[in-house]
């Protein structure tokens, strides 16, 4: 978002015009940012066979999926529904990786029938899979390398207590199952959470992956998941993808030479591609002075953007309606009957009732985690492409709230 002659623009379109055209609350995505991120990543890894699998749980709007596909990316999905959405968006099944956790075997079979890559993250499923498919369907195995991702336990998924992946210490058990069912292991996968991807930690993770990989002879790809850090506030440490490429490309190439096959390296960025490409725009309903603070109460809440309340995450907030206003301190809250605070003590240009506020970094895990709590409608979504705004999901209406309910039963 840039300020041009006193008006905020998203991808060359005036943000306030988007609110006039599509109303608020509304999620707005800028394709230009997604494309730039994708190119930065692929350029940093020139010299190896890189495949970027967009982790679509960050946002599954079909138009966004189609845009990501047009860039040349594949998809990583965690539910059979995400897989079907990716297929609907036109992805080749062979560019899709299905990485479920704690699902029924029937869901894996459905994914096999759809022709996508299957990532298996526990021993009992691997055994069932081998029993059922033998060597006829290749698999990827998700390992837990036990590398502790610092910070938030909710988003650290590689540590000892994590429910994700098969421990590297269970290698012998895995090997027995693979050998006895003649399972074709085409890929190994690790995704250690959202907080660790700097070159040094990554090099350590890569060594764990390589030593594990030496136990398998049919590999085609090694998938290093995600963990790319993006900036939520000024001064945040971000993943330096150029430095990462410089470290990893030679390590990977030398492993491939040793292994005797040119493997593909896969990444699964969600946030990295989408977070900064998205904004969530809301209207201020109430400005309320209390003894402690000034609340700006907006026409949204934890039902639409839950990350601040769920992960304690920081989203920058801008007042789009009053860019020249005197900066003052506000606590921005939602309209849900819960304590749904978006941000305490934020300095914003003076907020008046009716002003439009923007939450930054809203492209990933924003709309995807929205709910109907308090029986509110989920917001509309707009995609800005080539300086034009397109509605890519309409706002819900009252019929949407009752569509799945039984309205016949009465007392
Ligand atoms: C969530 C997830 C990702 C994406 O994580 P980001 O932090 O959004 O980049 C990648 N791979 C798997 C398996 C995931 O569950």
XYZ file of C-alpha atoms and ligand atoms in Angstrom:
426
model
C 0.000 0.000 0.000
C 1.418 3.373 -0.994
C 0.352 6.889 -0.169
C -0.042 8.887 -3.395
C -1.093 12.540 -3.213
C -2.896 11.967 0.064
C -4.643 8.745 -0.954
C -3.662 5.154 -0.194
C -3.344 2.887 -3.207
C -3.287 -0.890 -3.454
C -1.737 -2.067 -6.703
C -2.577 1.249 -8.333
C -6.221 1.316 -7.161
C -7.442 3.768 -4.540
C -8.184 1.770 -1.378
C -11.125 3.966 -0.382
C -12.653 3.447 -3.824
C -12.507 -0.313 -3.247
C -14.464 0.258 -0.010
C -17.028 2.402 -1.842
C -17.412 -0.204 -4.590
C -17.443 -3.354 -2.465
C -18.231 -2.078 1.041
C -16.445 -3.172 4.233
C -15.211 -5.337 5.813
C -13.239 -6.522 2.812
C -10.024 -8.442 2.182
C -7.955 -6.995 -0.659
C -5.039 -8.795 -2.340
C -2.453 -7.376 -4.711
C -1.187 -9.857 -7.333
C 1.886 -7.761 -7.977
C 3.232 -8.493 -4.482
C 2.580 -12.235 -4.804
C 4.374 -12.303 -8.155
C 7.338 -10.363 -6.819
C 7.720 -12.738 -3.885
C 7.548 -15.771 -6.146
C 10.220 -14.401 -8.468
C 12.531 -13.459 -5.579
C 12.389 -17.002 -4.286
C 12.857 -18.760 -7.623
C 15.711 -16.446 -8.612
C 17.508 -17.078 -5.332
C 17.512 -20.815 -6.053
C 18.696 -20.817 -9.622
C 21.075 -23.657 -10.285
C 18.925 -26.379 -8.772
C 15.558 -27.864 -9.651
C 13.327 -25.846 -7.323
C 9.592 -26.345 -7.013
C 7.554 -23.883 -4.981
C 4.415 -25.477 -3.578
C 2.110 -22.757 -2.330
C 0.781 -23.811 1.110
C -2.796 -22.991 0.297
C -4.176 -23.143 3.821
C -2.965 -19.523 3.950
C -5.767 -18.661 1.532
C -7.751 -20.848 -0.822
C -9.717 -18.349 -2.825
C -9.904 -19.971 -6.293
C -8.863 -16.753 -8.039
C -5.753 -16.518 -5.856
C -4.987 -20.170 -6.548
C -5.284 -19.544 -10.282
C -2.981 -16.568 -10.044
C -0.392 -18.571 -8.112
C -0.659 -21.343 -10.711
C -0.069 -18.811 -13.491
C 3.256 -17.941 -11.856
C 4.403 -21.538 -12.266
C 3.981 -22.716 -8.689
C 2.513 -25.974 -7.433
C 0.357 -26.421 -4.331
C 0.611 -28.044 -0.924
C -2.732 -28.876 0.681
C -3.587 -30.277 4.104
C -7.129 -31.508 3.523
C -8.890 -33.297 0.713
C -10.991 -30.167 0.245
C -7.879 -28.061 -0.351
C -6.759 -30.635 -2.903
C -10.075 -30.398 -4.689
C -9.928 -26.599 -4.674
C -6.442 -26.746 -6.185
C -7.671 -29.104 -8.905
C -10.604 -26.786 -9.534
C -8.109 -23.954 -9.994
C -6.437 -25.975 -12.727
C -3.325 -27.339 -11.038
C -1.925 -30.511 -12.548
C -2.348 -33.264 -9.910
C 1.365 -34.021 -10.212
C 2.123 -30.480 -9.006
C 0.067 -31.002 -5.853
C 1.300 -32.431 -2.562
C -1.219 -33.608 -0.028
C 0.110 -33.340 3.563
C -2.603 -34.406 5.967
C -2.286 -34.958 9.686
C -4.474 -37.342 11.690
C -6.828 -38.127 8.829
C -8.794 -41.223 8.049
C -7.212 -43.672 5.606
C -10.233 -43.177 3.341
C -9.123 -39.590 2.757
C -5.683 -40.759 1.630
C -7.336 -43.161 -0.800
C -9.416 -40.329 -2.201
C -6.235 -38.303 -2.721
C -4.548 -41.265 -4.453
C -7.534 -41.505 -6.790
C -7.134 -37.803 -7.601
C -3.536 -38.488 -8.661
C -1.686 -36.147 -6.297
C 1.516 -36.753 -4.318
C 0.858 -38.247 -0.913
C 2.786 -37.196 2.162
C 2.520 -39.604 5.081
C 3.196 -38.392 8.574
C 2.717 -41.381 10.830
C 3.807 -44.979 11.045
C 0.397 -46.591 11.184
C -0.783 -44.854 8.020
C 2.453 -45.767 6.282
C 1.805 -49.376 7.186
C -1.791 -49.268 5.960
C -0.664 -47.532 2.824
C 1.990 -50.132 2.117
C -0.439 -52.932 2.798
C -3.003 -51.444 0.434
C -0.869 -50.074 -2.401
C 2.478 -51.866 -2.112
C 4.848 -50.412 -4.689
C 2.084 -49.124 -6.982
C 1.743 -45.613 -5.508
C 4.867 -43.676 -4.528
C 4.849 -41.686 -1.299
C 6.568 -38.891 0.497
C 7.399 -39.336 4.182
C 7.121 -36.456 6.589
C 9.866 -36.595 9.169
C 10.194 -34.740 12.424
C 13.843 -33.654 12.646
C 13.403 -32.416 16.236
C 14.756 -29.019 15.472
C 13.197 -26.646 17.926
C 11.589 -23.677 16.276
C 11.953 -20.863 18.756
C 9.069 -18.738 19.871
C 5.412 -19.554 19.701
C 4.542 -23.166 20.612
C 1.381 -22.955 18.498
C 3.407 -22.569 15.347
C 6.431 -24.686 16.262
C 5.822 -28.088 14.723
C 9.208 -29.836 14.655
C 9.956 -30.181 18.350
C 9.852 -33.345 20.451
C 6.219 -32.981 21.547
C 4.917 -32.122 18.118
C 2.107 -34.204 16.660
C 3.566 -33.752 13.167
C 5.815 -36.104 11.278
C 7.581 -39.382 11.993
C 10.481 -38.995 14.374
C 13.913 -39.406 12.806
C 14.576 -41.825 15.670
C 11.981 -44.208 14.212
C 14.028 -44.678 11.070
C 14.491 -48.415 11.543
C 10.768 -48.945 11.929
C 10.064 -46.897 8.805
C 12.696 -48.840 6.914
C 11.124 -52.167 7.858
C 7.693 -51.078 6.667
C 9.104 -49.655 3.448
C 11.109 -52.812 2.743
C 8.402 -55.291 3.601
C 5.764 -53.570 1.442
C 8.251 -52.463 -1.234
C 6.962 -48.899 -0.868
C 8.420 -46.440 -3.358
C 9.577 -43.457 -1.322
C 9.866 -40.594 -3.810
C 10.064 -37.741 -1.351
C 11.045 -36.717 2.155
C 9.442 -33.763 3.844
C 10.046 -31.615 6.879
C 8.184 -28.535 7.983
C 9.417 -27.267 11.283
C 7.144 -24.326 11.842
C 6.951 -20.730 10.928
C 9.792 -19.243 12.900
C 13.165 -20.698 12.013
C 14.206 -20.231 8.458
C 17.549 -18.512 8.508
C 20.496 -19.856 6.581
C 22.353 -21.330 9.574
C 19.386 -23.203 11.066
C 18.400 -24.275 7.616
C 21.818 -25.736 6.870
C 21.465 -27.771 10.066
C 18.021 -28.999 8.980
C 19.383 -29.850 5.542
C 22.105 -32.037 7.074
C 19.463 -33.937 9.054
C 17.445 -34.369 5.868
C 20.452 -35.551 3.833
C 21.533 -38.126 6.361
C 17.972 -39.454 6.493
C 17.772 -39.451 2.688
C 20.798 -41.743 2.402
C 18.528 -44.560 3.628
C 16.299 -44.391 0.551
C 17.236 -45.170 -3.043
C 14.150 -44.051 -5.003
C 14.016 -40.395 -4.030
C 12.936 -37.729 -6.517
C 12.515 -34.710 -4.248
C 13.306 -33.301 -0.822
C 10.685 -30.961 0.596
C 11.872 -28.461 3.202
C 8.420 -27.094 4.018
C 8.210 -23.483 5.028
C 9.311 -21.297 7.895
C 9.884 -18.170 5.832
C 9.623 -15.135 8.057
C 7.916 -11.991 6.877
C 7.910 -8.570 8.509
C 4.847 -7.654 10.521
C 6.357 -4.546 11.997
C 9.291 -2.316 11.194
C 12.560 -3.922 12.182
C 11.263 -7.525 12.163
C 13.846 -10.058 11.059
C 12.825 -11.575 7.744
C 14.135 -14.558 5.834
C 16.890 -13.437 3.521
C 16.072 -15.696 0.573
C 19.177 -14.625 -1.327
C 21.442 -15.682 1.565
C 19.414 -18.845 1.944
C 19.896 -19.684 -1.729
C 23.620 -19.017 -1.536
C 23.918 -21.422 1.405
C 21.590 -24.150 0.240
C 22.231 -24.434 -3.502
C 25.840 -25.692 -3.156
C 24.899 -28.028 -0.262
C 22.016 -29.434 -2.234
C 24.025 -29.873 -5.416
C 26.774 -31.669 -3.619
C 24.248 -33.976 -1.947
C 22.682 -34.748 -5.357
C 26.094 -35.666 -6.769
C 26.695 -37.996 -3.852
C 23.198 -39.456 -4.144
C 23.608 -39.990 -7.871
C 20.402 -38.316 -9.004
C 19.368 -34.749 -9.627
C 16.668 -34.328 -7.011
C 14.144 -31.512 -6.831
C 14.093 -29.179 -3.844
C 10.619 -28.184 -2.758
C 9.505 -25.345 -0.532
C 5.997 -24.715 0.765
C 5.622 -21.018 1.498
C 2.231 -19.724 2.587
C 2.808 -16.504 4.470
C 5.828 -15.588 2.401
C 3.779 -15.417 -0.800
C 0.516 -14.062 0.577
C 0.924 -12.221 3.883
C 2.134 -8.852 2.656
C 0.005 -9.054 -0.482
C -3.192 -8.718 1.544
C -4.996 -6.002 3.496
C -8.113 -6.167 5.556
C -10.190 -2.993 5.373
C -12.784 -2.132 8.006
C -14.889 0.873 8.997
C -14.754 2.576 12.395
C -18.177 2.389 14.036
C -17.390 3.955 17.369
C -14.661 6.065 18.928
C -14.993 5.592 22.668
C -13.034 7.465 25.287
C -12.708 5.551 28.561
C -10.678 6.250 31.668
C -7.875 4.048 30.331
C -7.675 4.596 26.597
C -9.479 5.633 23.444
C -11.090 2.664 21.741
C -11.645 2.605 18.011
C -14.377 0.001 17.533
C -14.630 -1.360 14.000
C -17.178 -3.317 11.960
C -15.245 -6.558 12.298
C -13.557 -8.660 14.964
C -12.001 -12.004 15.808
C -14.552 -13.592 13.469
C -12.723 -12.095 10.480
C -9.106 -11.725 11.568
C -8.279 -13.927 14.529
C -4.473 -13.866 14.411
C -4.028 -10.995 16.911
C -6.233 -12.787 19.461
C -5.168 -16.369 18.674
C -1.425 -15.974 18.148
C -0.899 -12.587 19.724
C 0.363 -11.507 16.341
C 0.985 -7.917 15.442
C -0.725 -6.409 12.402
C 0.119 -2.867 11.445
C -2.927 -0.610 11.303
C -3.368 2.467 9.115
C -6.117 5.064 9.001
C -6.789 5.360 5.281
C -9.371 8.122 5.610
C -7.251 10.694 7.417
C -3.620 10.331 6.327
C -2.796 13.885 7.396
C -4.556 13.661 10.777
C -2.744 14.319 14.047
C -1.255 11.050 15.348
C -2.996 9.842 18.528
C -2.975 6.639 20.554
C -5.840 4.161 20.111
C -6.797 0.664 21.094
C -8.434 -0.953 18.097
C -11.139 -3.470 18.967
C -13.834 -5.481 17.208
C -17.600 -5.691 17.563
C -17.705 -9.297 18.807
C -19.000 -10.013 22.300
C -15.581 -11.173 23.446
C -12.447 -9.230 24.186
C -11.337 -9.036 20.584
C -8.496 -6.553 20.589
C -6.671 -6.050 17.300
C -4.019 -3.816 18.815
C -3.293 -1.881 21.988
C -1.786 1.580 22.087
C -1.430 2.081 18.377
C -0.465 5.417 17.023
C -2.896 6.249 14.230
C -3.728 9.419 12.393
C -6.730 10.779 14.258
C -9.600 8.312 13.906
C -13.122 9.619 13.419
C -16.290 7.534 13.320
C -16.685 6.363 9.728
C -12.964 6.251 8.990
C -11.581 3.251 7.100
C -8.764 1.376 8.837
C -6.462 -1.120 7.135
C -4.794 -4.129 8.743
C -1.559 -5.047 6.990
C -0.160 -8.570 6.491
C -3.688 -9.878 6.124
C -3.188 -11.979 3.003
C -2.312 -15.204 4.814
C -4.452 -16.853 7.517
C -6.909 -13.974 7.467
C -9.964 -14.931 5.467
C -8.872 -18.571 5.665
C -9.514 -18.532 9.423
C -12.678 -16.409 9.317
C -15.837 -17.701 10.941
C -19.480 -16.791 11.425
C -19.132 -16.235 15.167
C -21.849 -13.947 16.519
C -23.711 -14.888 13.319
C -21.821 -12.260 11.361
C -21.245 -12.620 7.654
C -17.802 -13.449 6.387
C -16.291 -10.570 4.406
C -15.952 -10.052 0.690
C -12.604 -10.586 -1.062
C -11.189 -8.401 -3.821
C -8.192 -9.053 -6.030
C -6.276 -6.163 -7.580
C -4.560 -7.131 -10.808
C -3.096 -4.798 -13.439
C -4.556 -1.788 -11.607
C -8.116 -3.173 -11.703
C -10.121 -4.461 -8.711
C -12.092 -7.695 -9.094
C -14.570 -9.147 -6.619
C -13.365 -12.707 -6.030
C -15.781 -13.644 -3.261
C -19.001 -11.898 -2.426
C -19.884 -10.996 1.116
C -22.145 -13.532 2.780
C -25.821 -12.800 3.358
C -28.573 -14.030 5.650
C -29.392 -17.012 3.404
C -25.786 -18.180 3.738
C -26.250 -18.364 7.506
C -29.294 -20.620 7.252
C -28.414 -22.621 4.118
C -27.240 -25.712 5.984
C -29.752 -25.521 8.828
C -32.947 -27.533 9.138
C -35.642 -24.868 9.155
C -38.510 -27.397 9.164
C -38.236 -28.779 12.673
C -40.374 -26.728 15.006
C -41.710 -26.910 18.580
C 1.184 -24.242 7.200
C 2.141 -25.052 6.429
C 3.029 -24.425 5.546
C 3.094 -22.921 5.353
O 3.588 -22.216 6.435
P 3.826 -20.642 6.335
O 4.322 -20.240 7.653
O 2.523 -20.001 6.000
O 4.778 -20.386 5.226
C 3.858 -25.249 4.804
N 3.832 -26.599 4.930
C 2.989 -27.228 5.781
C 2.995 -28.706 5.871
C 2.118 -26.478 6.552
O 1.283 -27.100 7.406
